[in-house]
PDB file of C-alpha atoms in Angstrom:
ATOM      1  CA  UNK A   1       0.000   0.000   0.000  1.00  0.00           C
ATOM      2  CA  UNK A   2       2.682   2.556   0.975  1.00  0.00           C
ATOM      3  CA  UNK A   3       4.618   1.689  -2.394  1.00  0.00           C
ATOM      4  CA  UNK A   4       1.528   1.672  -4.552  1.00  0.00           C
ATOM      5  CA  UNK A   5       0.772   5.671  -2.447  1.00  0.00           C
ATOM      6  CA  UNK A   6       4.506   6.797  -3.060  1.00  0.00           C
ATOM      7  CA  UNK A   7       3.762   5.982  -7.178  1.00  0.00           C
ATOM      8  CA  UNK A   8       0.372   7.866  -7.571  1.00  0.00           C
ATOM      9  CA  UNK A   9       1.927  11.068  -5.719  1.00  0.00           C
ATOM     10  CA  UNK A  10       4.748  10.959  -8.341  1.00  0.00           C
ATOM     11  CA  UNK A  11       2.151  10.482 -11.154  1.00  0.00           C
ATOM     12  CA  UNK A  12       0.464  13.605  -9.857  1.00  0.00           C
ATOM     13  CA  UNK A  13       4.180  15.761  -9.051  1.00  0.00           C
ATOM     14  CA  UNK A  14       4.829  15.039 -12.933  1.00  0.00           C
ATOM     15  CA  UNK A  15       1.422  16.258 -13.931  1.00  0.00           C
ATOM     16  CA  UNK A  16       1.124  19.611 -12.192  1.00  0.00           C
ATOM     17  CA  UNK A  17       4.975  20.336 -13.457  1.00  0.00           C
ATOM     18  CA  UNK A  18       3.718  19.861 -17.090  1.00  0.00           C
ATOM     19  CA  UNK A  19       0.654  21.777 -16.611  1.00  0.00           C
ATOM     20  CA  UNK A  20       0.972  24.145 -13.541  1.00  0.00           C
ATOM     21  CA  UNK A  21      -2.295  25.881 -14.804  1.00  0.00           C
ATOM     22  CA  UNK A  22      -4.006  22.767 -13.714  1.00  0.00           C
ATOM     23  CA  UNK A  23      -2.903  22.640 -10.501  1.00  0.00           C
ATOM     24  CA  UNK A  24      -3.630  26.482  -9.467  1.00  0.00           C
ATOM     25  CA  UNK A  25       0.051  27.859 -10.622  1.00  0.00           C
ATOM     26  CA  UNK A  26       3.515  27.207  -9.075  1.00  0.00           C
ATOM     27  CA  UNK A  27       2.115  27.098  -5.308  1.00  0.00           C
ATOM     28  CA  UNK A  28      -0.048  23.763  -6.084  1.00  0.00           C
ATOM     29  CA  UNK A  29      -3.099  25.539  -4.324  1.00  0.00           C
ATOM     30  CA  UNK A  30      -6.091  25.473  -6.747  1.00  0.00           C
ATOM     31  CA  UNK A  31      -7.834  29.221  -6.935  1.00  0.00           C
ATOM     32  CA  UNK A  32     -11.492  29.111  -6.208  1.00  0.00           C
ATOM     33  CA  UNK A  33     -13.701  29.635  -9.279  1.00  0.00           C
ATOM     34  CA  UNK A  34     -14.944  33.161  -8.498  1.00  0.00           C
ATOM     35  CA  UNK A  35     -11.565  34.753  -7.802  1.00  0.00           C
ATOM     36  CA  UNK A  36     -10.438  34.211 -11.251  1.00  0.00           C
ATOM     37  CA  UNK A  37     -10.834  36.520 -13.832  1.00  0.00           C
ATOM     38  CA  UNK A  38     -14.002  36.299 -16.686  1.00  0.00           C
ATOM     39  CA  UNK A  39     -12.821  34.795 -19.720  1.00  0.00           C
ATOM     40  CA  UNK A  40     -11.795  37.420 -22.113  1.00  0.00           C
ATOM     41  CA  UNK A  41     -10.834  39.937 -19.742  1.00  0.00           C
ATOM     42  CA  UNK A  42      -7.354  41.363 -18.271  1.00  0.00           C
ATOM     43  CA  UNK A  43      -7.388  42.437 -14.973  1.00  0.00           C
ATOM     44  CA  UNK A  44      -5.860  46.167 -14.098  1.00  0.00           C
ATOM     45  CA  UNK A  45      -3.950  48.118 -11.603  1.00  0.00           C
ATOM     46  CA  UNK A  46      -5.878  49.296  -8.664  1.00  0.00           C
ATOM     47  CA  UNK A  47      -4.395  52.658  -9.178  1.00  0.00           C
ATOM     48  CA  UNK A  48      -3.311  54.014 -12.499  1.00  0.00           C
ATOM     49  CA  UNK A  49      -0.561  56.147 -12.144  1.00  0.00           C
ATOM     50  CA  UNK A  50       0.256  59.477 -13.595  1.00  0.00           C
ATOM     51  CA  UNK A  51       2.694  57.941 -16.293  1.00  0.00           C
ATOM     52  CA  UNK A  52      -0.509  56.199 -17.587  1.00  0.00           C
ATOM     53  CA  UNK A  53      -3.029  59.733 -17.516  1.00  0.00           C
ATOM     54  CA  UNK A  54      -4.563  60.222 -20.209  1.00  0.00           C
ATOM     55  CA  UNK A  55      -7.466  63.157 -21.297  1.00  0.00           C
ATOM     56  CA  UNK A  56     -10.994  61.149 -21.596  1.00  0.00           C
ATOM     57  CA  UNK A  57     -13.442  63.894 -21.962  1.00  0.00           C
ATOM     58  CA  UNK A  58     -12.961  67.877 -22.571  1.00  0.00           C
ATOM     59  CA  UNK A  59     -15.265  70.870 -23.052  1.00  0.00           C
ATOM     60  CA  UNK A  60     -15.136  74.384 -23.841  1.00  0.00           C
ATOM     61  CA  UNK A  61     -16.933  77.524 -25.208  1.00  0.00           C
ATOM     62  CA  UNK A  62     -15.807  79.118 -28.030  1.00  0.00           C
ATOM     63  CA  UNK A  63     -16.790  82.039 -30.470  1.00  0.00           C
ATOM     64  CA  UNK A  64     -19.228  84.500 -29.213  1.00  0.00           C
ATOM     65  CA  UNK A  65     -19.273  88.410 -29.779  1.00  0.00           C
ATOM     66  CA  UNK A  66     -15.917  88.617 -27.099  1.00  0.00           C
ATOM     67  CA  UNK A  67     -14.478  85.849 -29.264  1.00  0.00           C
ATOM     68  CA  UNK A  68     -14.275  82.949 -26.419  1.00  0.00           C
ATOM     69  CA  UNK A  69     -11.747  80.262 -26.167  1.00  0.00           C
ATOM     70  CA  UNK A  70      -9.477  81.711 -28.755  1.00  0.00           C
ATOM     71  CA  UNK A  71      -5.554  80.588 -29.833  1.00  0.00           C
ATOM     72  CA  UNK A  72      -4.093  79.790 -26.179  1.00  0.00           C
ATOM     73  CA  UNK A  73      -7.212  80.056 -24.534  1.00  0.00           C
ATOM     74  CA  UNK A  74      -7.775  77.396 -21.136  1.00  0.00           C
ATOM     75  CA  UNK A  75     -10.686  73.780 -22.175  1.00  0.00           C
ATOM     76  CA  UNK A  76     -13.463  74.931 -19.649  1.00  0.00           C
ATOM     77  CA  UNK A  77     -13.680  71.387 -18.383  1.00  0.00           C
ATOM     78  CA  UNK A  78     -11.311  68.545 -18.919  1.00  0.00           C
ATOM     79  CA  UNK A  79     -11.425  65.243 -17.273  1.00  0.00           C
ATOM     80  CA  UNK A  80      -9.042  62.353 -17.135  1.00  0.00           C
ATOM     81  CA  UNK A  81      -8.325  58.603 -16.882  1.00  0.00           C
ATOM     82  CA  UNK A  82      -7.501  58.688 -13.398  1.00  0.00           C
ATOM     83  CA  UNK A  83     -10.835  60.762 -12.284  1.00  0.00           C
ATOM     84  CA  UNK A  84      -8.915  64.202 -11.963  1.00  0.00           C
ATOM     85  CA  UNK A  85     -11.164  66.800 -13.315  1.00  0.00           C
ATOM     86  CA  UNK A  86      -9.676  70.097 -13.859  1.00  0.00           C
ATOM     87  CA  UNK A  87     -12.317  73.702 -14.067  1.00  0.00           C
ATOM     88  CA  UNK A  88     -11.071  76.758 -15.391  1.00  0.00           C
ATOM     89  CA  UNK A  89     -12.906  79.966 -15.023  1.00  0.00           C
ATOM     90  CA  UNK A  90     -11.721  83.781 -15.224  1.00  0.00           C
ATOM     91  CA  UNK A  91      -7.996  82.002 -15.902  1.00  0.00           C
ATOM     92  CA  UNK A  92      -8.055  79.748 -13.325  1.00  0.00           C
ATOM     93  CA  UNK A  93      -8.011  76.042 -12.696  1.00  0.00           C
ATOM     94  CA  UNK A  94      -9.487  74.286  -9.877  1.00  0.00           C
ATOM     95  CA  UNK A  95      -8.528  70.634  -9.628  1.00  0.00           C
ATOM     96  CA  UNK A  96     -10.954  68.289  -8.167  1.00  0.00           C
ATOM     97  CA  UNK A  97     -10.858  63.882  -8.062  1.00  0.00           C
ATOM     98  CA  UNK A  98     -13.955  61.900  -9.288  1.00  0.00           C
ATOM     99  CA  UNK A  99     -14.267  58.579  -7.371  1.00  0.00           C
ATOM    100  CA  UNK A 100     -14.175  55.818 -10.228  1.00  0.00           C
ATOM    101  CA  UNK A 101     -17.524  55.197 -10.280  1.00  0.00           C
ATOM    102  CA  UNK A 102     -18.198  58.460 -10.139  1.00  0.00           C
ATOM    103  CA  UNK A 103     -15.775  59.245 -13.146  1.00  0.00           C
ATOM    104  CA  UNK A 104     -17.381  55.966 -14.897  1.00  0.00           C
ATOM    105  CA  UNK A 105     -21.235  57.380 -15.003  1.00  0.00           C
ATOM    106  CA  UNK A 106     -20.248  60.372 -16.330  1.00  0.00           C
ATOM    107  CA  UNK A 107     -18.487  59.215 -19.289  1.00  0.00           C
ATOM    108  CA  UNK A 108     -21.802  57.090 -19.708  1.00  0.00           C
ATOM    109  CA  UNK A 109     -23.571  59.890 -19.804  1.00  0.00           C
ATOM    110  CA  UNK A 110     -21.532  61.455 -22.633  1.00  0.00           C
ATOM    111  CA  UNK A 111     -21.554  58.595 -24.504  1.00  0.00           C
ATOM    112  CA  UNK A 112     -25.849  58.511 -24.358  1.00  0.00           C
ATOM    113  CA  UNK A 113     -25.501  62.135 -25.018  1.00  0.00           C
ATOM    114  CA  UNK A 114     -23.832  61.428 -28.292  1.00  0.00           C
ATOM    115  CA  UNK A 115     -20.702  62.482 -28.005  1.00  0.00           C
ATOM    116  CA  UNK A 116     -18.660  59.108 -28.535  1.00  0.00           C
ATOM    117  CA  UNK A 117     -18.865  60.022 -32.280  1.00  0.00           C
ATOM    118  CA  UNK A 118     -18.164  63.653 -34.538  1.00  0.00           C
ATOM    119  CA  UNK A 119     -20.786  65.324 -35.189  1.00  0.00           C
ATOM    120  CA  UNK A 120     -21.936  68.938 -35.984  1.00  0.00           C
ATOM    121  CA  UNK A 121     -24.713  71.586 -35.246  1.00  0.00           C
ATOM    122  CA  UNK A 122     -24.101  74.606 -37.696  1.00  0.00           C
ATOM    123  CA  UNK A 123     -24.900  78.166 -36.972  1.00  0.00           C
ATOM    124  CA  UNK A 124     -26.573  78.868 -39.553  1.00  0.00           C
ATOM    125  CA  UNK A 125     -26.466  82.618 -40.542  1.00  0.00           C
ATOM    126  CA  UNK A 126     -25.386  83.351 -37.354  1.00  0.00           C
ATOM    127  CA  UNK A 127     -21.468  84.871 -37.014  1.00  0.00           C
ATOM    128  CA  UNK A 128     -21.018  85.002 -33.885  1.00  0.00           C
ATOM    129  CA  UNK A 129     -22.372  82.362 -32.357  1.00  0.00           C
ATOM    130  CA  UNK A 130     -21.414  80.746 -29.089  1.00  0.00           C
ATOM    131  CA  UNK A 131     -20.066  76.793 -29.640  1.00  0.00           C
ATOM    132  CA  UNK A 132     -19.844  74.532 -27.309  1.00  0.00           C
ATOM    133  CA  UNK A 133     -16.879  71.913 -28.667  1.00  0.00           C
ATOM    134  CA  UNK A 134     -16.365  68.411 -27.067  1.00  0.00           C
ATOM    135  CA  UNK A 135     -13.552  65.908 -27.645  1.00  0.00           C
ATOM    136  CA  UNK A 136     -14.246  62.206 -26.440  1.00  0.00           C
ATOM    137  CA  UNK A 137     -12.705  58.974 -27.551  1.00  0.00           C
ATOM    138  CA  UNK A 138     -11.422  60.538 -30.190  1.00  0.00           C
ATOM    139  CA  UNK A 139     -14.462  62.341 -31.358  1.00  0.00           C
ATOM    140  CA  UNK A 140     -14.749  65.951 -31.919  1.00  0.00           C
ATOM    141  CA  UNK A 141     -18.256  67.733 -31.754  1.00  0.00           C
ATOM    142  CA  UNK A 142     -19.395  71.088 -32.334  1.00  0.00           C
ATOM    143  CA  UNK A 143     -22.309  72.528 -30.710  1.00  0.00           C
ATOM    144  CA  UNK A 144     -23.416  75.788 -32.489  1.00  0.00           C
ATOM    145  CA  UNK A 145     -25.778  77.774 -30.346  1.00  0.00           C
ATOM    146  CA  UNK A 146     -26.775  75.495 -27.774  1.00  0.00           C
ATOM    147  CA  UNK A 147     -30.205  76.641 -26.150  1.00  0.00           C
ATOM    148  CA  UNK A 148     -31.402  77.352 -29.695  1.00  0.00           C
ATOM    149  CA  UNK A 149     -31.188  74.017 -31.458  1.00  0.00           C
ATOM    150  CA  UNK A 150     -32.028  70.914 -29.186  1.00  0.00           C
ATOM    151  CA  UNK A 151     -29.093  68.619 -29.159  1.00  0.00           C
ATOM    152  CA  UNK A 152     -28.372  66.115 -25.940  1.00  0.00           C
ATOM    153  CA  UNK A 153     -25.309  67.387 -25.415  1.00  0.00           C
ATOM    154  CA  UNK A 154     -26.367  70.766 -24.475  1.00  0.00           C
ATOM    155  CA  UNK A 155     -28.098  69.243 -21.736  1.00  0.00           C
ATOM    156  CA  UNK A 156     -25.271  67.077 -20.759  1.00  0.00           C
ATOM    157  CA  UNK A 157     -23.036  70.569 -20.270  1.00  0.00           C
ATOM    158  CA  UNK A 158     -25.046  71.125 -17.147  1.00  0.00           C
ATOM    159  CA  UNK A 159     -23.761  67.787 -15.576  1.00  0.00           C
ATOM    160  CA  UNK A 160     -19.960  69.492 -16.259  1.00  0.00           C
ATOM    161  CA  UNK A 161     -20.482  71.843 -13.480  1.00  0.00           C
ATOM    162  CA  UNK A 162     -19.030  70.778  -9.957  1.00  0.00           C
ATOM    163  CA  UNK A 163     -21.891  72.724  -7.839  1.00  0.00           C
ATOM    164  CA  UNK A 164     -24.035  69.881  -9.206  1.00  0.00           C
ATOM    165  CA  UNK A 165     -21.571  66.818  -8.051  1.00  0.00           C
ATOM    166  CA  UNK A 166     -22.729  65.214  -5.039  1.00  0.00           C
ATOM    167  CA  UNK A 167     -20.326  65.098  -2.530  1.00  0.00           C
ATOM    168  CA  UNK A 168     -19.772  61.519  -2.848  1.00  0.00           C
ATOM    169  CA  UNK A 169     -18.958  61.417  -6.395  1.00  0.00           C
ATOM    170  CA  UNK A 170     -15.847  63.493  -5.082  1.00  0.00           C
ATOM    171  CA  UNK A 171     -12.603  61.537  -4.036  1.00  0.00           C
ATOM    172  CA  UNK A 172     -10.987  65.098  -3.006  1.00  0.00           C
ATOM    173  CA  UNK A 173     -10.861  68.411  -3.965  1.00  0.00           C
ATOM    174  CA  UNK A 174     -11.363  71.315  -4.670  1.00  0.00           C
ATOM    175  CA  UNK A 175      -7.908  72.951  -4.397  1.00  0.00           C
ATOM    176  CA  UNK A 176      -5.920  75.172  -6.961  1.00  0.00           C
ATOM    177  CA  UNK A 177      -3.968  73.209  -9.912  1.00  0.00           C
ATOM    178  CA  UNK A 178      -0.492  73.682  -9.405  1.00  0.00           C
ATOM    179  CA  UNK A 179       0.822  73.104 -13.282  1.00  0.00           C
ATOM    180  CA  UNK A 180       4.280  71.430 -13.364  1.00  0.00           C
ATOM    181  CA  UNK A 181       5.397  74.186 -16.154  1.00  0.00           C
ATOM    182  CA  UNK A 182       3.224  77.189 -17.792  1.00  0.00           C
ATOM    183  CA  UNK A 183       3.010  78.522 -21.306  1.00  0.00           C
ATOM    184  CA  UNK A 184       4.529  81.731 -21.165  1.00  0.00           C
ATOM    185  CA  UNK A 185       2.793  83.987 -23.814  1.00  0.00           C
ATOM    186  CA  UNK A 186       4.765  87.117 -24.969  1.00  0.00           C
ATOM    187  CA  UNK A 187       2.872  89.889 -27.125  1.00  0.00           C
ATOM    188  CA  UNK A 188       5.247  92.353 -28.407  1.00  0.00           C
ATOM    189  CA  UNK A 189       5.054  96.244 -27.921  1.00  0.00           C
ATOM    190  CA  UNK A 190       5.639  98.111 -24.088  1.00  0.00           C
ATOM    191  CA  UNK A 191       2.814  99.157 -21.694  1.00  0.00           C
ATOM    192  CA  UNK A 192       3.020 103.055 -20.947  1.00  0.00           C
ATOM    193  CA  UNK A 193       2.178 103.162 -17.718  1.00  0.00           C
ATOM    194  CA  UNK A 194       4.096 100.474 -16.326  1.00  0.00           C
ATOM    195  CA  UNK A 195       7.471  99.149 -15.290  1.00  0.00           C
ATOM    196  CA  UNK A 196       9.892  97.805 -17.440  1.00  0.00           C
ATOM    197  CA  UNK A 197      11.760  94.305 -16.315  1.00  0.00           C
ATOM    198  CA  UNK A 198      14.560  92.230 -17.599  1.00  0.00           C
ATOM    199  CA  UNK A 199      12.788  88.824 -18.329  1.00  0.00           C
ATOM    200  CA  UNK A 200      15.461  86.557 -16.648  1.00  0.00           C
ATOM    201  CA  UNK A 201      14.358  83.176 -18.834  1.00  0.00           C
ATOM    202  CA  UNK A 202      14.910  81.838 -22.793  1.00  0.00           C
ATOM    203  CA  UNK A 203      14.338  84.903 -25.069  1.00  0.00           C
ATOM    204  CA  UNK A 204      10.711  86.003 -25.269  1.00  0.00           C
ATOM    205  CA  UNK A 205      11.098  86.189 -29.282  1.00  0.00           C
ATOM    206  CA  UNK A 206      12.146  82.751 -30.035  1.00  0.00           C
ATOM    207  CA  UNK A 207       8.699  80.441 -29.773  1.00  0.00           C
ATOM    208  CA  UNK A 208       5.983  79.197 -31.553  1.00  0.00           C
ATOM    209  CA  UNK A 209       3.761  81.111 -32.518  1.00  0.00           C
ATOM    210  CA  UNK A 210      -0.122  80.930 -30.811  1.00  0.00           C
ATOM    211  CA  UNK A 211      -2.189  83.147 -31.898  1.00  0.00           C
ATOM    212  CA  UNK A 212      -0.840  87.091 -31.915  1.00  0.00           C
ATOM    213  CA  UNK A 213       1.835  85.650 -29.156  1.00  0.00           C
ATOM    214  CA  UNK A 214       4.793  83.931 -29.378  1.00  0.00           C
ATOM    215  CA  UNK A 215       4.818  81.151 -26.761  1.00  0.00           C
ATOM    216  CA  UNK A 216       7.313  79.462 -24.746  1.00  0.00           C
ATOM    217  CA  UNK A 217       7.084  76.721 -22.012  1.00  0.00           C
ATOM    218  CA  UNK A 218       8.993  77.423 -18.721  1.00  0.00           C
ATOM    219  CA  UNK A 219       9.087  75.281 -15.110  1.00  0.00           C
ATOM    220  CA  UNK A 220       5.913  76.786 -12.987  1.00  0.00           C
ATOM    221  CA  UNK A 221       8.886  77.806 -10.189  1.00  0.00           C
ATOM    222  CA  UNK A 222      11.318  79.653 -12.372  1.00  0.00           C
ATOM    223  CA  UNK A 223       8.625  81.567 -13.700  1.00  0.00           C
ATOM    224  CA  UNK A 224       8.639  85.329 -12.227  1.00  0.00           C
ATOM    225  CA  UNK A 225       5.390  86.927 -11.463  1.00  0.00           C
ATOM    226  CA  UNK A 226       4.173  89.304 -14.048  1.00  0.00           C
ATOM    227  CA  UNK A 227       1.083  91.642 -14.715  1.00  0.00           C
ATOM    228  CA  UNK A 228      -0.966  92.891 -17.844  1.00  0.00           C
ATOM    229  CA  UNK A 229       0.745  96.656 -16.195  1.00  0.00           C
ATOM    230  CA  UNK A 230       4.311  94.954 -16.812  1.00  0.00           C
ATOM    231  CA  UNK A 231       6.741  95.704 -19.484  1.00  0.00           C
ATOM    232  CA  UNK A 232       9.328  92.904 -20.076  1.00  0.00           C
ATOM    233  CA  UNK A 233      12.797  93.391 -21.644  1.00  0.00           C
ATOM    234  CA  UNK A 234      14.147  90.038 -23.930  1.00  0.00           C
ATOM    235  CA  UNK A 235      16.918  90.494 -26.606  1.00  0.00           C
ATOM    236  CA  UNK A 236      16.389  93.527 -27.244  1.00  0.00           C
ATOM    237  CA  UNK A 237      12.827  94.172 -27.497  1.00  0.00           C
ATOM    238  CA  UNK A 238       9.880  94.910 -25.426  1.00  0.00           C
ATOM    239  CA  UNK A 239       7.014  92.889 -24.546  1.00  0.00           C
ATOM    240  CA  UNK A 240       3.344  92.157 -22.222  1.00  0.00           C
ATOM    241  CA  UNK A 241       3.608  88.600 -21.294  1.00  0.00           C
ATOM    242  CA  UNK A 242       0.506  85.938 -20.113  1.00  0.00           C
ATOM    243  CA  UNK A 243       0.842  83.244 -18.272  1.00  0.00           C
ATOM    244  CA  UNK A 244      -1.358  80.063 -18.918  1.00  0.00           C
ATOM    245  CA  UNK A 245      -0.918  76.826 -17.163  1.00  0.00           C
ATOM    246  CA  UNK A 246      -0.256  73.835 -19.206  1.00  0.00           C
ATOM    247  CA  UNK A 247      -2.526  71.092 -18.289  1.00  0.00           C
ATOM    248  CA  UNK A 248      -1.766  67.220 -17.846  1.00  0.00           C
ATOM    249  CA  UNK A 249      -1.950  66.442 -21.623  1.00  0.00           C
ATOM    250  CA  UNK A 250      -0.408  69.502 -23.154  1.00  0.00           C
ATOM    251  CA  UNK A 251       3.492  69.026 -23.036  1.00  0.00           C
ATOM    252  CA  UNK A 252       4.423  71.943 -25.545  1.00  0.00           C
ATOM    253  CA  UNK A 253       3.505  75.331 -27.199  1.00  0.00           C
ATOM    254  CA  UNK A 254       1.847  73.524 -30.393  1.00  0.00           C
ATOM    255  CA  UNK A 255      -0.914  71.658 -27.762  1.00  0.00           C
ATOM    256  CA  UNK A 256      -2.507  75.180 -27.234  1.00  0.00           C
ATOM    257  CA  UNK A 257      -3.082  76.521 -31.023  1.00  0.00           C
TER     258      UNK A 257
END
């Protein structure tokens, strides 16, 4: 009996080390059936990490008698992979965190709303119209005066606005975005009535172009502090300079054209 027990264990040794899948992997302990993955399916990280971020939904305004969200201009809304939503208004950026399912419904919700695929809503013989522009998975839709023609994604705009969120669909926030490096963009020609300052980073001239501004990307730290009211000097010439924060997927000049 013991000889005949020492054989079948052997038997079964050689058949988990030729098939370790059928024996629950290396450790010869067989997973239960609902801890493994659905067929077809890869499981992910339980956090994604900033490496991985990636823009999954924007929106802004655009057009408009004040000409809105022009060459350089900051996406009113942009949300991202890893549930960070980011708000600009009056040139500033709030930064607030979705929870995932949070994050998850309202990507839904643009999807139902249409805005998984291109699509237009013309003006008509209107010039200046207001346009409300979305990009999602890829997609790119313009709305053309949204109020005026019905179109689901006007509605959907309201559901952009944080004052709506319940406070559970919020993981954090809100706190000021503190960009990594800023678009600095230089307009040429001094300002009377103010001082004039040696700009102390690359020369002010030598960008690309955005707009009536030439723009070049500097770390947020380095940066000095400047005002409409302030004159900069850079090789030579005079300038007004703007700053505008560069967002998680904008990594040069050419991103905000």
């Amino acid at each position: 009996m013991a000889g005949s027990h020492t054989r079948t264990s052997s038997i079964v040794a050689l058949a988990c080390a030729g098939a370790l899948a059928a024996c629950g992997g290396a450790s010869g302990v067989e997973k239960p059936p609902h801890s493994l993955p659905p067929a077809g399916t890869a499981t992910k990280p339980a956090k994604e990490s900033p490496r991985g971020e990636h823009l999954v939904l924007r929106m802004r305004k655009t057009g408009g008698i004040a000409g809105l969200g022009g060459p350089g201009g900051l996406p009113d809304f942009s949300l991202y992979s890893t549930g960070r939503a980011l708000v600009a208004s009056q040139a500033k950026v709030t930064e607030y965190r979705l929870t995932p399912a949070a994050r998850d419904r309202l990507l839904g919700e643009a999807r139902a709303a249409g805005l998984g695929r291109s699509h237009t809503v013309p003006a008509g013989q209107v010039s200046d119209a207001i346009v409300l522009e979305f990009t999602m998975d890829g997609a790119h839709s313009e709305i053309a005066e949204p109020g005026v023609r019905p179109d689901p994604a006007t509605a959907f705009q309201a559901r952009l606005d944080p004052a709506r969120w319940p406070k559970t669909d919020l993981a954090s926030g809100p706190r000021p975005y503190k960009p990594s490096k800023v678009a600095v963009l230089a307009s040429q020609g001094a300002v009377a009535d103010g001082p004039v300052r040696t700009w102390p980073l690359a020369p002010l001239g030598k960008g690309t172009q955005v707009g009536a501004a030439v723009c070049t990307v500097a770390a947020s730290g380095k940066v000095p502090a400047t005002s409409p009211n302030t004159a900069w000097r850079s090789a030579g010439k005079t300038y007004t300079v703007r700053l505008r924060p560069l967002l998680p997927d904008e990594q040069t000049c050419t991103a905000l054209r």
